PDB file of C-alpha atoms in Angstrom:
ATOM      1  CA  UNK A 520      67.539 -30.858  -5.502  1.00 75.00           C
ATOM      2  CA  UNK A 521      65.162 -30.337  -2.835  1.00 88.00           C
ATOM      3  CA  UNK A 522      64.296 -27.064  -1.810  1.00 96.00           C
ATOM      4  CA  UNK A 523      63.007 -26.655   2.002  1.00 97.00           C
ATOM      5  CA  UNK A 524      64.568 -24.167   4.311  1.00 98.00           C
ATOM      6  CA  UNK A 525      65.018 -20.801   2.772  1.00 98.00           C
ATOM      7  CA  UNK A 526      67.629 -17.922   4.527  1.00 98.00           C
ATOM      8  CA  UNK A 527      66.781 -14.012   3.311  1.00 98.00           C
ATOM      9  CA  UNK A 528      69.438 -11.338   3.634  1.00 98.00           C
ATOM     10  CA  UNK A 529      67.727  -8.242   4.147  1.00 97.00           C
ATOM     11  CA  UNK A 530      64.507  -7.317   6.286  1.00 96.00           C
ATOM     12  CA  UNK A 531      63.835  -4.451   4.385  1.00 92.00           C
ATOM     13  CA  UNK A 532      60.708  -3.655   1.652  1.00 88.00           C
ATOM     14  CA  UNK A 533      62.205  -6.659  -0.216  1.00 94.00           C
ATOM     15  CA  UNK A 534      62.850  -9.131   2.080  1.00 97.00           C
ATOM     16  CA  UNK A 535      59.958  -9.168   4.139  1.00 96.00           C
ATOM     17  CA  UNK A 536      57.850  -9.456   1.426  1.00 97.00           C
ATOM     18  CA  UNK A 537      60.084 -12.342   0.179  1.00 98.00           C
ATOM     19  CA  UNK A 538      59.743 -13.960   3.636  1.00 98.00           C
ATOM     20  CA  UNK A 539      55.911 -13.740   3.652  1.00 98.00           C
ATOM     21  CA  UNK A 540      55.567 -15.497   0.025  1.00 98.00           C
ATOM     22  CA  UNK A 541      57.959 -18.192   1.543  1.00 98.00           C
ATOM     23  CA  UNK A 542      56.314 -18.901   4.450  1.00 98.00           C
ATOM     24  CA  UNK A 543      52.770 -18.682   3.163  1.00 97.00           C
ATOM     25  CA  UNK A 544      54.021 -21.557   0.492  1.00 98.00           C
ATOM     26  CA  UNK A 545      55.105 -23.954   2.951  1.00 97.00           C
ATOM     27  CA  UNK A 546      58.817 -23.057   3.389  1.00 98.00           C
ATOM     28  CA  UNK A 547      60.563 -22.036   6.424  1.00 98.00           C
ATOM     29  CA  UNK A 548      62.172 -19.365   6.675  1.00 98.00           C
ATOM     30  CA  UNK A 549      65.121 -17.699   8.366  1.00 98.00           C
ATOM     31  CA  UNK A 550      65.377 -13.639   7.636  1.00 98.00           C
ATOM     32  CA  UNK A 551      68.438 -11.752   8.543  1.00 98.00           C
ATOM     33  CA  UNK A 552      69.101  -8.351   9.088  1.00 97.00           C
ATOM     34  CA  UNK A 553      72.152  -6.069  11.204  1.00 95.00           C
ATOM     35  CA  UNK A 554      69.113  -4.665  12.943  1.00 95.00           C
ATOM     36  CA  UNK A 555      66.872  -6.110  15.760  1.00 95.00           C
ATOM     37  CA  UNK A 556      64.639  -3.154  14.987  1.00 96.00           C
ATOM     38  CA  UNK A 557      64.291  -3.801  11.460  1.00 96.00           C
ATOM     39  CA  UNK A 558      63.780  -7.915  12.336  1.00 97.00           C
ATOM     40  CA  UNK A 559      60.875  -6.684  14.606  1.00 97.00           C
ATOM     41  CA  UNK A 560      59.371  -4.091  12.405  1.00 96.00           C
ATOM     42  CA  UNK A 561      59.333  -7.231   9.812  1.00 97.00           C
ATOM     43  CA  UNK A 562      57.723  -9.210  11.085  1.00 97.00           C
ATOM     44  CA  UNK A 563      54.972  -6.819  12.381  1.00 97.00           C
ATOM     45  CA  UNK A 564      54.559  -5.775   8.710  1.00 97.00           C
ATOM     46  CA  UNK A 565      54.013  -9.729   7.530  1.00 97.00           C
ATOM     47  CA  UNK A 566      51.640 -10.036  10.226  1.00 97.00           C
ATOM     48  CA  UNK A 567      49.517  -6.812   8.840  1.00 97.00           C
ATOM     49  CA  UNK A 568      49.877  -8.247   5.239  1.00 97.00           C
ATOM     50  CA  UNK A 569      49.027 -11.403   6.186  1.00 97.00           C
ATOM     51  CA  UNK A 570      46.070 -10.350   8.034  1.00 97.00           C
ATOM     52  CA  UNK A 571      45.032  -8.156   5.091  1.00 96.00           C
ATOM     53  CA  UNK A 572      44.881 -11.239   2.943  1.00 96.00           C
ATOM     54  CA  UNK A 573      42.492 -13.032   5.656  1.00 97.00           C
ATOM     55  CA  UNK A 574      39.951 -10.108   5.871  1.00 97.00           C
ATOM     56  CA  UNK A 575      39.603 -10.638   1.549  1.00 95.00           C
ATOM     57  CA  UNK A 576      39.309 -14.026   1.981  1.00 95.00           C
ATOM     58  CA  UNK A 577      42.590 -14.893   0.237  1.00 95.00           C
ATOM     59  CA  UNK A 578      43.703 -17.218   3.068  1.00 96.00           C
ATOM     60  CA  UNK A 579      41.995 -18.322   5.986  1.00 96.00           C
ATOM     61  CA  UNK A 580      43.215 -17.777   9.587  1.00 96.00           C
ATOM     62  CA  UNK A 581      44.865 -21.335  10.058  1.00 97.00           C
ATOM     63  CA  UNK A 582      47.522 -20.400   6.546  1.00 97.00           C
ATOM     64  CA  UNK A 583      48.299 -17.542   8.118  1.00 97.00           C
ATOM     65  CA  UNK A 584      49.251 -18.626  11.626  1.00 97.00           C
ATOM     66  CA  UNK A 585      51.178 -21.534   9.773  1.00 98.00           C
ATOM     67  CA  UNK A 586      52.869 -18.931   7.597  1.00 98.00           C
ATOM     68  CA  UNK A 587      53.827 -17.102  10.695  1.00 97.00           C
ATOM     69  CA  UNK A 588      55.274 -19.931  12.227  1.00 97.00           C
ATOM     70  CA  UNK A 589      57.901 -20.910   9.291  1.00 98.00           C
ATOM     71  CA  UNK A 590      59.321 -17.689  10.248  1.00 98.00           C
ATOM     72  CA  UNK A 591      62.548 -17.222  12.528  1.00 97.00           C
ATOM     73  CA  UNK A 592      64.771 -14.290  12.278  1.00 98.00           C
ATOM     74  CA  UNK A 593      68.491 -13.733  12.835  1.00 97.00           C
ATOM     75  CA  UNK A 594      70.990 -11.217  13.275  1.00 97.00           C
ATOM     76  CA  UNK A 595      73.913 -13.552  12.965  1.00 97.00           C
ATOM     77  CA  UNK A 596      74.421 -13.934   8.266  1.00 97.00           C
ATOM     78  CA  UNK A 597      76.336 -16.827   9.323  1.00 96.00           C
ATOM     79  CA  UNK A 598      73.298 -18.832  10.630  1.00 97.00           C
ATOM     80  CA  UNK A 599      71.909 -18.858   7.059  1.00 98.00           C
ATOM     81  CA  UNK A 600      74.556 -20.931   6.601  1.00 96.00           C
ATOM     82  CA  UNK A 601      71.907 -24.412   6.916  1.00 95.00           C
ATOM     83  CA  UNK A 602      69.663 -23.213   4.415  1.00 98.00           C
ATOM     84  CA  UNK A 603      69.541 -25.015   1.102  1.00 98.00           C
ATOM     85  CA  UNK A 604      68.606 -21.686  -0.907  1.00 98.00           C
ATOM     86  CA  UNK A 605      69.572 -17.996  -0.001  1.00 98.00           C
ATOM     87  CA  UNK A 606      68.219 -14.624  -1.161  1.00 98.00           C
ATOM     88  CA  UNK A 607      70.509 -11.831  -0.850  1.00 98.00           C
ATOM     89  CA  UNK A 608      67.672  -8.867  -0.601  1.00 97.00           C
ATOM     90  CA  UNK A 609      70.516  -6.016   0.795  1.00 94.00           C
ATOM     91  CA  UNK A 610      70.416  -2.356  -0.287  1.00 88.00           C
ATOM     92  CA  UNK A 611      71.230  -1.639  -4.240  1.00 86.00           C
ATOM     93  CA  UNK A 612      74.577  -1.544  -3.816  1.00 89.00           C
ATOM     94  CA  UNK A 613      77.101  -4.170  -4.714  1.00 92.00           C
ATOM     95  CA  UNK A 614      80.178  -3.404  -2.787  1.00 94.00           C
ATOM     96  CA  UNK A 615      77.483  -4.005   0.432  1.00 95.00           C
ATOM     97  CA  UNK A 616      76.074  -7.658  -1.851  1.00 97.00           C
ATOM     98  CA  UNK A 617      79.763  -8.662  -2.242  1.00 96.00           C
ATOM     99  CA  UNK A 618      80.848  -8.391   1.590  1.00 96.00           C
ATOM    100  CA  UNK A 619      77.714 -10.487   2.307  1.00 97.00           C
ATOM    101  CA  UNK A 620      78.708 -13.092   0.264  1.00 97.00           C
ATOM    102  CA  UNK A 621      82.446 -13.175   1.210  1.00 96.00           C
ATOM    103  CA  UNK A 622      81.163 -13.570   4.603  1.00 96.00           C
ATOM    104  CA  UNK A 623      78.486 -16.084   4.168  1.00 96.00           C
ATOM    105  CA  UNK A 624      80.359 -18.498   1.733  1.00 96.00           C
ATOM    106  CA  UNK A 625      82.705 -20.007   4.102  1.00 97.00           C
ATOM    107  CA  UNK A 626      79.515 -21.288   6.143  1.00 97.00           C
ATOM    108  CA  UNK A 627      77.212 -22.685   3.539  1.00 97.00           C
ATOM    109  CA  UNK A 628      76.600 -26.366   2.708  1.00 96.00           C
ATOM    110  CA  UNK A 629      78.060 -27.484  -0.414  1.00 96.00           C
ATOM    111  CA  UNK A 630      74.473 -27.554  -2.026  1.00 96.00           C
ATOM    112  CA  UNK A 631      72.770 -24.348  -1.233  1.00 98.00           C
ATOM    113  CA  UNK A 632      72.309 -22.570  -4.018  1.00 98.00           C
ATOM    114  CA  UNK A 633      73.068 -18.633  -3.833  1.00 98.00           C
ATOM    115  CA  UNK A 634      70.757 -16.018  -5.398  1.00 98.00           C
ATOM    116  CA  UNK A 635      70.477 -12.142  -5.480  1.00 98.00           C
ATOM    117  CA  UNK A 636      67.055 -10.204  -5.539  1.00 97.00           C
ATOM    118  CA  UNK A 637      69.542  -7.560  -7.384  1.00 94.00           C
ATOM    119  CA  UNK A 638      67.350  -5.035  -9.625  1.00 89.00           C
ATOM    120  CA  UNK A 639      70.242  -3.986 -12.045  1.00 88.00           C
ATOM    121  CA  UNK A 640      73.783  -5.690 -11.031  1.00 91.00           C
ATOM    122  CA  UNK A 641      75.601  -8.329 -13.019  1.00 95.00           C
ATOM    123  CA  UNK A 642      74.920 -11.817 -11.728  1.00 97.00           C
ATOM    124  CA  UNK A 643      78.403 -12.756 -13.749  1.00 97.00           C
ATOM    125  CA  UNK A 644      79.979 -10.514 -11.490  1.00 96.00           C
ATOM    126  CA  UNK A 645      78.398 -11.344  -8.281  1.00 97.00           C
ATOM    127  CA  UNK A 646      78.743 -14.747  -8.752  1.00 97.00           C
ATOM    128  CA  UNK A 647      82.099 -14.585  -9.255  1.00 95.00           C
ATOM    129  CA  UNK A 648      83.499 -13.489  -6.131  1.00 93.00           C
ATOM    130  CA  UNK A 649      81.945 -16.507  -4.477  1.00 96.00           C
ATOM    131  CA  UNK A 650      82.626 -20.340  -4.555  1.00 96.00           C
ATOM    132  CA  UNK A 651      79.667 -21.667  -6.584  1.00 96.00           C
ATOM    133  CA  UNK A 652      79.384 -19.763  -9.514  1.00 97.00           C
ATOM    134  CA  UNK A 653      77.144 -22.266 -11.381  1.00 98.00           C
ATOM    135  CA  UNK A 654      75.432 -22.567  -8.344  1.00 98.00           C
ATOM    136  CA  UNK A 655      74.084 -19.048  -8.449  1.00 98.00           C
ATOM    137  CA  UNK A 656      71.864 -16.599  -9.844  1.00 98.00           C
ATOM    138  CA  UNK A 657      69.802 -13.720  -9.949  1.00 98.00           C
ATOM    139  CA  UNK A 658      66.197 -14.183  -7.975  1.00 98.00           C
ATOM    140  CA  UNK A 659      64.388 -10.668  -8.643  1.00 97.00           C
ATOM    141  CA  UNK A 660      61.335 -10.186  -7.301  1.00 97.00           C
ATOM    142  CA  UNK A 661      58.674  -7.170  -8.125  1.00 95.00           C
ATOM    143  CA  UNK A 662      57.897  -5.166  -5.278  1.00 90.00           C
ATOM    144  CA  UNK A 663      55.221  -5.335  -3.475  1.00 92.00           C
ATOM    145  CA  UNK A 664      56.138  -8.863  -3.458  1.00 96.00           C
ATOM    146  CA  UNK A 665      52.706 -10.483  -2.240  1.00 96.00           C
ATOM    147  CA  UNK A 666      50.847  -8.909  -4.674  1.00 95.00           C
ATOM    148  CA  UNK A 667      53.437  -8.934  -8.192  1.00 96.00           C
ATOM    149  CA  UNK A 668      52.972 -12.018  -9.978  1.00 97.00           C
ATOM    150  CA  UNK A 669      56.018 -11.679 -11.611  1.00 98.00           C
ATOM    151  CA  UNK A 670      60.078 -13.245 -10.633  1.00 98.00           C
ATOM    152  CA  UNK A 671      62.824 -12.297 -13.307  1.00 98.00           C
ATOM    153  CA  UNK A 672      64.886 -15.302 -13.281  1.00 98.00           C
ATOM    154  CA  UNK A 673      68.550 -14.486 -14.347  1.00 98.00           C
ATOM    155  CA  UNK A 674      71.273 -16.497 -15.382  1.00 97.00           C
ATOM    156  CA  UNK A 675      75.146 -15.892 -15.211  1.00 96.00           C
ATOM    157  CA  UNK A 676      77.318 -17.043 -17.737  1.00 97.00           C
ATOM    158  CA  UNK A 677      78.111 -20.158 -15.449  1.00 97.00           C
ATOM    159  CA  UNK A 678      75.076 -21.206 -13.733  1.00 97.00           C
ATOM    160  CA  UNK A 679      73.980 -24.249 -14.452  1.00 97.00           C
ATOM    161  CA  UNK A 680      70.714 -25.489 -15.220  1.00 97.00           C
ATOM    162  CA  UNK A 681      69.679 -27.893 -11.995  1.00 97.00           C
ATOM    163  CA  UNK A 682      70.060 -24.258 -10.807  1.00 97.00           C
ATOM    164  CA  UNK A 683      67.392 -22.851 -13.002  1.00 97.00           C
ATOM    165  CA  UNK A 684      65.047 -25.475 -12.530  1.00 97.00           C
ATOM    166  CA  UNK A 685      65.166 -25.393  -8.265  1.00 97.00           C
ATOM    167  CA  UNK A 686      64.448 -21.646  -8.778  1.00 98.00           C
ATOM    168  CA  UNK A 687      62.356 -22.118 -10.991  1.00 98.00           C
ATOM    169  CA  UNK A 688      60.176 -24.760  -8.888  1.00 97.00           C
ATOM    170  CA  UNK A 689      60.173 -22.317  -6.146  1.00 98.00           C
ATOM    171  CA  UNK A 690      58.711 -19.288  -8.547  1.00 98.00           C
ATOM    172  CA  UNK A 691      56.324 -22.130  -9.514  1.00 97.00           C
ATOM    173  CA  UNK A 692      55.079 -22.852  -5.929  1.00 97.00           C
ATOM    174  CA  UNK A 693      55.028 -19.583  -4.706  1.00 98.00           C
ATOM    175  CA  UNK A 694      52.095 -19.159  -7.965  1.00 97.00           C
ATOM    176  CA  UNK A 695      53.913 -16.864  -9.765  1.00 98.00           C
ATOM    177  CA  UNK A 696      55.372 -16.524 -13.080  1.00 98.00           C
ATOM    178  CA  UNK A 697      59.120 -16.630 -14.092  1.00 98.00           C
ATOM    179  CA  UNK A 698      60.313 -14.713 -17.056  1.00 98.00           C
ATOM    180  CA  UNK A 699      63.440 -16.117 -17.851  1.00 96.00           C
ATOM    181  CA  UNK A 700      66.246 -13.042 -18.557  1.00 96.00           C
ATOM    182  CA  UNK A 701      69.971 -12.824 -19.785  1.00 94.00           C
ATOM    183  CA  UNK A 702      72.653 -10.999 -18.016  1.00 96.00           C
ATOM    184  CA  UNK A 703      72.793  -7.682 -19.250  1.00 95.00           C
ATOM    185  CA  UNK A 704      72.254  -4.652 -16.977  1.00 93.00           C
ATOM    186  CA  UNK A 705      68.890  -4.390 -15.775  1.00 93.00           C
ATOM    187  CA  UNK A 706      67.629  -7.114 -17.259  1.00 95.00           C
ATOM    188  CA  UNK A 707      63.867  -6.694 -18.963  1.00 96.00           C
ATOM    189  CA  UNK A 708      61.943  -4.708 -16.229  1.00 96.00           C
ATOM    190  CA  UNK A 709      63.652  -2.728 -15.065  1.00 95.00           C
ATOM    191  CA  UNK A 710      65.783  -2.148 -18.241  1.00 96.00           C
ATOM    192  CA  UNK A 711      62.430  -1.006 -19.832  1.00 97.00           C
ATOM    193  CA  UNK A 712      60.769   0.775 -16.542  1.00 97.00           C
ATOM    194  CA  UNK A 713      63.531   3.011 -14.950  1.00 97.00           C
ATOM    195  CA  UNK A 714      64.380   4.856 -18.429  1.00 98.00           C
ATOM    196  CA  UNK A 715      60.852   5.636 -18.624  1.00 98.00           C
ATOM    197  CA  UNK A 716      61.130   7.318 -14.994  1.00 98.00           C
ATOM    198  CA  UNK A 717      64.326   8.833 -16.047  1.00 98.00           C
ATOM    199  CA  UNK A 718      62.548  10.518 -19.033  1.00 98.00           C
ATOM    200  CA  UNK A 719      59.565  11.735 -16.703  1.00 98.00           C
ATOM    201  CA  UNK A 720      62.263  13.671 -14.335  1.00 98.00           C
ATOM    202  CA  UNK A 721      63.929  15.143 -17.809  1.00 98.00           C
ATOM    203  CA  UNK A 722      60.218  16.285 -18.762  1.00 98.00           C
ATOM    204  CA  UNK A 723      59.874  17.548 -14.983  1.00 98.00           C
ATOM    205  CA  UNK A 724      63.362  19.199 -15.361  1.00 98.00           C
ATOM    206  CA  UNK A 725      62.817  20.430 -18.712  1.00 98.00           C
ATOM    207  CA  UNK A 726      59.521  22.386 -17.427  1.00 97.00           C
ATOM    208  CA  UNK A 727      57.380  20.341 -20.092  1.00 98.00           C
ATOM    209  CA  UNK A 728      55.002  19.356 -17.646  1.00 97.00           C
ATOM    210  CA  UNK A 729      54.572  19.798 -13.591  1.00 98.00           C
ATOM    211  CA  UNK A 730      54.705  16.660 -11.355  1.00 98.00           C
ATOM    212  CA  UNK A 731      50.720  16.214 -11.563  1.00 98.00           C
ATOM    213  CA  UNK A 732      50.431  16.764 -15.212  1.00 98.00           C
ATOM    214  CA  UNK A 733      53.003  13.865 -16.058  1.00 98.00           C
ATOM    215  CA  UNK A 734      51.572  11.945 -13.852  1.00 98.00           C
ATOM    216  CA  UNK A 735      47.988  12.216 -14.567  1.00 98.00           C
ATOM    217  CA  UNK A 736      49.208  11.936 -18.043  1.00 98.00           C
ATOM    218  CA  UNK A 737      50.497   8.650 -18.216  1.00 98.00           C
ATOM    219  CA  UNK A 738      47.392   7.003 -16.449  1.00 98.00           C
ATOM    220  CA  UNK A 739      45.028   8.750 -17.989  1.00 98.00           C
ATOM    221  CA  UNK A 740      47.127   8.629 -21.397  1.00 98.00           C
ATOM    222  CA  UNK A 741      48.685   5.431 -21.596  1.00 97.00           C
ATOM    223  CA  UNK A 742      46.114   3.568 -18.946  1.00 98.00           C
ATOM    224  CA  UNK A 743      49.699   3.231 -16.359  1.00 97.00           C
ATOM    225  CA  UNK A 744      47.874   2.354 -12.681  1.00 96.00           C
ATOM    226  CA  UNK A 745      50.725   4.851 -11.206  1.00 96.00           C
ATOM    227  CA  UNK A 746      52.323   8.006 -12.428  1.00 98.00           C
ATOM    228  CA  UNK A 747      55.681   7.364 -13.668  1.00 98.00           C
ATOM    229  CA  UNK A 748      56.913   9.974 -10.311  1.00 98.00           C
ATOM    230  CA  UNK A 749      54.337   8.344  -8.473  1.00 98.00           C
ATOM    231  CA  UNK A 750      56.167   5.150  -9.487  1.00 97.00           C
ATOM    232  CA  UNK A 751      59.767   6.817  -8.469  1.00 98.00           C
ATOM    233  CA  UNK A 752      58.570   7.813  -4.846  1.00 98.00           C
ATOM    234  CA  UNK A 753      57.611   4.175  -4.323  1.00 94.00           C
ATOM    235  CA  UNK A 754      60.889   2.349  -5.766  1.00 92.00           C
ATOM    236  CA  UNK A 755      62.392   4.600  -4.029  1.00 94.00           C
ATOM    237  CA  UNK A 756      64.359   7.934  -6.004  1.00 97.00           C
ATOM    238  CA  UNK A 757      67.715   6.276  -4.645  1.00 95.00           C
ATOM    239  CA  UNK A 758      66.920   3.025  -6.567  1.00 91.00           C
ATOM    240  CA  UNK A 759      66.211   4.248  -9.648  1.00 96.00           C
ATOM    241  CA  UNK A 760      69.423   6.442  -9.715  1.00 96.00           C
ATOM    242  CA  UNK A 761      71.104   3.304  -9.065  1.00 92.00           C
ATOM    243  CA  UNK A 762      69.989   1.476 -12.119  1.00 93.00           C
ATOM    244  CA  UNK A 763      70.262   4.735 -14.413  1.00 96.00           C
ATOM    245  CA  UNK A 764      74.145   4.356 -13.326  1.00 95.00           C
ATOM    246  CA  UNK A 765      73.989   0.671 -14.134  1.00 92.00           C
ATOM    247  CA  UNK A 766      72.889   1.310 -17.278  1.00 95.00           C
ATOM    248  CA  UNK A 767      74.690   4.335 -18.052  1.00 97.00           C
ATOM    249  CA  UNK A 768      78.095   2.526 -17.172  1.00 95.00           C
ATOM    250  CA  UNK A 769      77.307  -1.412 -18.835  1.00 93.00           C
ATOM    251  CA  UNK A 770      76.097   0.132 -21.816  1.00 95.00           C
ATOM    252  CA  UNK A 771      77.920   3.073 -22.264  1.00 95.00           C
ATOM    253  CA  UNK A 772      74.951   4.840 -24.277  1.00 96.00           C
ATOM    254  CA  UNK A 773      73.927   8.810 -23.470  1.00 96.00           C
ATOM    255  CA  UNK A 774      70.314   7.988 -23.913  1.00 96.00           C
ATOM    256  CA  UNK A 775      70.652   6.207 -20.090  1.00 98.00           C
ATOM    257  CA  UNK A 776      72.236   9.183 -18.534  1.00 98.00           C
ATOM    258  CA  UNK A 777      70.286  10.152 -15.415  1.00 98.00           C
ATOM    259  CA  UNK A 778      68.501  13.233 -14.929  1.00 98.00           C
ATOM    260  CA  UNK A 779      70.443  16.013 -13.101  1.00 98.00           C
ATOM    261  CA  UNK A 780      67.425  16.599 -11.013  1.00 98.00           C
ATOM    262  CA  UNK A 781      66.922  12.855 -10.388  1.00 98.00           C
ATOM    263  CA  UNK A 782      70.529  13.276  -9.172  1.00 98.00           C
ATOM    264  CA  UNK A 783      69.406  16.096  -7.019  1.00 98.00           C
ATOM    265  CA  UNK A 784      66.715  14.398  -5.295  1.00 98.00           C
ATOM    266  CA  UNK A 785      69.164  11.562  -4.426  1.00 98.00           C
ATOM    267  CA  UNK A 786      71.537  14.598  -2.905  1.00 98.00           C
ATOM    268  CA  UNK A 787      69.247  15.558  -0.409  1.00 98.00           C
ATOM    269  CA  UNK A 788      67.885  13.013   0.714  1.00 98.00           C
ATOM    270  CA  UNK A 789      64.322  12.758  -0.660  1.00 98.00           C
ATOM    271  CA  UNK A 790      64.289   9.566  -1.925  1.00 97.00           C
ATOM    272  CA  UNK A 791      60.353   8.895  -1.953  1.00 97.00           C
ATOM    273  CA  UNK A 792      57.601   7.125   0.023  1.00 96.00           C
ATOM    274  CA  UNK A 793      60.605   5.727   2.790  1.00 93.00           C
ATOM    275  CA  UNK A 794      61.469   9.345   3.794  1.00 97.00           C
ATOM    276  CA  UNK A 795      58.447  10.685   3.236  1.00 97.00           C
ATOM    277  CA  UNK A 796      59.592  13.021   0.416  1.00 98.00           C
ATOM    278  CA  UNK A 797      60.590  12.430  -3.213  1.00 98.00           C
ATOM    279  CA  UNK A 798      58.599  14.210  -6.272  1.00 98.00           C
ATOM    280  CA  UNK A 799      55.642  14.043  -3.410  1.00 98.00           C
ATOM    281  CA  UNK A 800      55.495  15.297   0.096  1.00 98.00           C
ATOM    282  CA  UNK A 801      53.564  12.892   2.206  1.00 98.00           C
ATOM    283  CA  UNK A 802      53.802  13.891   5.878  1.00 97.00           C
ATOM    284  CA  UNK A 803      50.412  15.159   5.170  1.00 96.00           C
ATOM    285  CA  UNK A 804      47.012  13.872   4.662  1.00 95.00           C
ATOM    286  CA  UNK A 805      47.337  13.932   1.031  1.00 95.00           C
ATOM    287  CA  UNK A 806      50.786  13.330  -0.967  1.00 97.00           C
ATOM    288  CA  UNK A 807      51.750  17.475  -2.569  1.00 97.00           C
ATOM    289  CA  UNK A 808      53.669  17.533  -5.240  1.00 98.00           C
ATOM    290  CA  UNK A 809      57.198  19.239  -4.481  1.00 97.00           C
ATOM    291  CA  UNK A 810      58.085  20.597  -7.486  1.00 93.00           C
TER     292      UNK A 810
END
């Protein structure tokens, strides 16, 4: 099938940054989100980005204006409804993913094809609780999404594979590369990534090393562009948890059992970069470690 119109659920780190790849590749796009502020603050951010790709010469000012253009937002889920390819890109949570497909189902065209920009959540599962199971699938980008060259592609047990090959074509247009994953929690990223940042917070907890020294010793050490804390602050402390639990309770192994003082973190509410503190404090000049 065809791929034209594309609808994003979410305007949030993920879906704008979906939206912008979209639109710069010739799509339009409709992005959705419960909040008119969030919509706004959207499309403000794709305009910076965009703009930021101009000034190195990455685009030129006529792509970006088109880009732009493909772009209409929504508050109303339902409207997504005349896309032929959706991207649920909600908050980590899949009691929230669920209700937004039980209420988007009932309006879709018998074609569009449903996906999730899910981290760690079973696609089986997802896809279960809607009508199209083999017309669904996992769609995970890495974040941030303009610059990541990377889309996990994940199939359910029942997705089919015209499915697979109309994501795939996107992933293909957009100029990015699809690694092709099974359905087990996490999938390859993420299933590989997050216990590493889980192990940096046990070192942290333990009192091996102090925020800066883990850091510094994994770029410096193992040639990592980001500190695996570093790295938590900008997922997002909240996220990470999120998968540990995913992992912890699909594979039933102690060796994914979050850190207590990941869990702490979480607890009050310093859950990285988006609250401006995590492991760092950065309503300063310069980030300071907390800990």
């Amino acid at each position: 099938m065809e791929i034209s119109r594309i609808g994003v659920v979410g305007a949030g780190q993920m879906g704008n940054g979906i939206a912008h790849v979209m639109a710069l590749a010739g799509y339009e796009v409709l992005l959705n989100d419960i909040s008119e502020e969030a919509l706004s603050h959207a499309l403000a951010l794709i305009g910076k980005n965009l703009d930021r790709q101009v000034s190195r010469e990455k685009i030129s000012e006529a792509e970006k204006d088109a880009a732009l253009e493909r772009i209409g937002t929504t508050m109303t889920l339902t409207d997504l409804g005349k896309t032929d390819l959706v991207i649920e890109a909600a908050t980590e949570r899949e009691t929230i993913k669920q209700a937004i497909f039980e209420d988007l189902v009932p309006h879709l065209q018998p074609h569009t094809i449903l996906t999730s920009n899910t981290s760690s959540i079973s696609i089986t599962r997802l896809a279960s609780r809607t009508d199209r199971p083999e017309r669904f699938m996992g769609f995970h980008f890495m974040n941030p999404v303009p610059v990541m060259k990377l889309v996990e592609l994940i199939r359910g047990i029942q997705t089919d594979e015209a499915t697979y090959q109309a994501c795939l074509k996107v992933v293909e247009r957009l100029g990015k590369t699809a690694a092709s994953a099974e359905d087990f929690p996490a999938f390859i990223v993420n299933r590989i990534l997050v216990p590493m940042i889980n192990e940096a917070v046990y070192t942290l907890y333990e009192g091996v090393g102090s925020v800066r020294s883990i850091d510094q010793s994994l770029k410096l050490g193992a040639n990592h562009p980001m500190g695996p804390l570093e790295l938590a602050d900008f997922i997002g402390l909240d996220t990470c948890l999120a998968i540990m639990n995913v992992l912890h309770d699909g594979l039933a192994d102690t060796k994914y059992r979050p850190c207590p003082l990941l869990v702490k973190y979480v607890e009050a509410g310093w859950l990285g970069r988006k609250t401006e503190r995590g492991f760092y404090d950065y309503r300063g000049d310069e980030p300071v470690p907390t800990r």
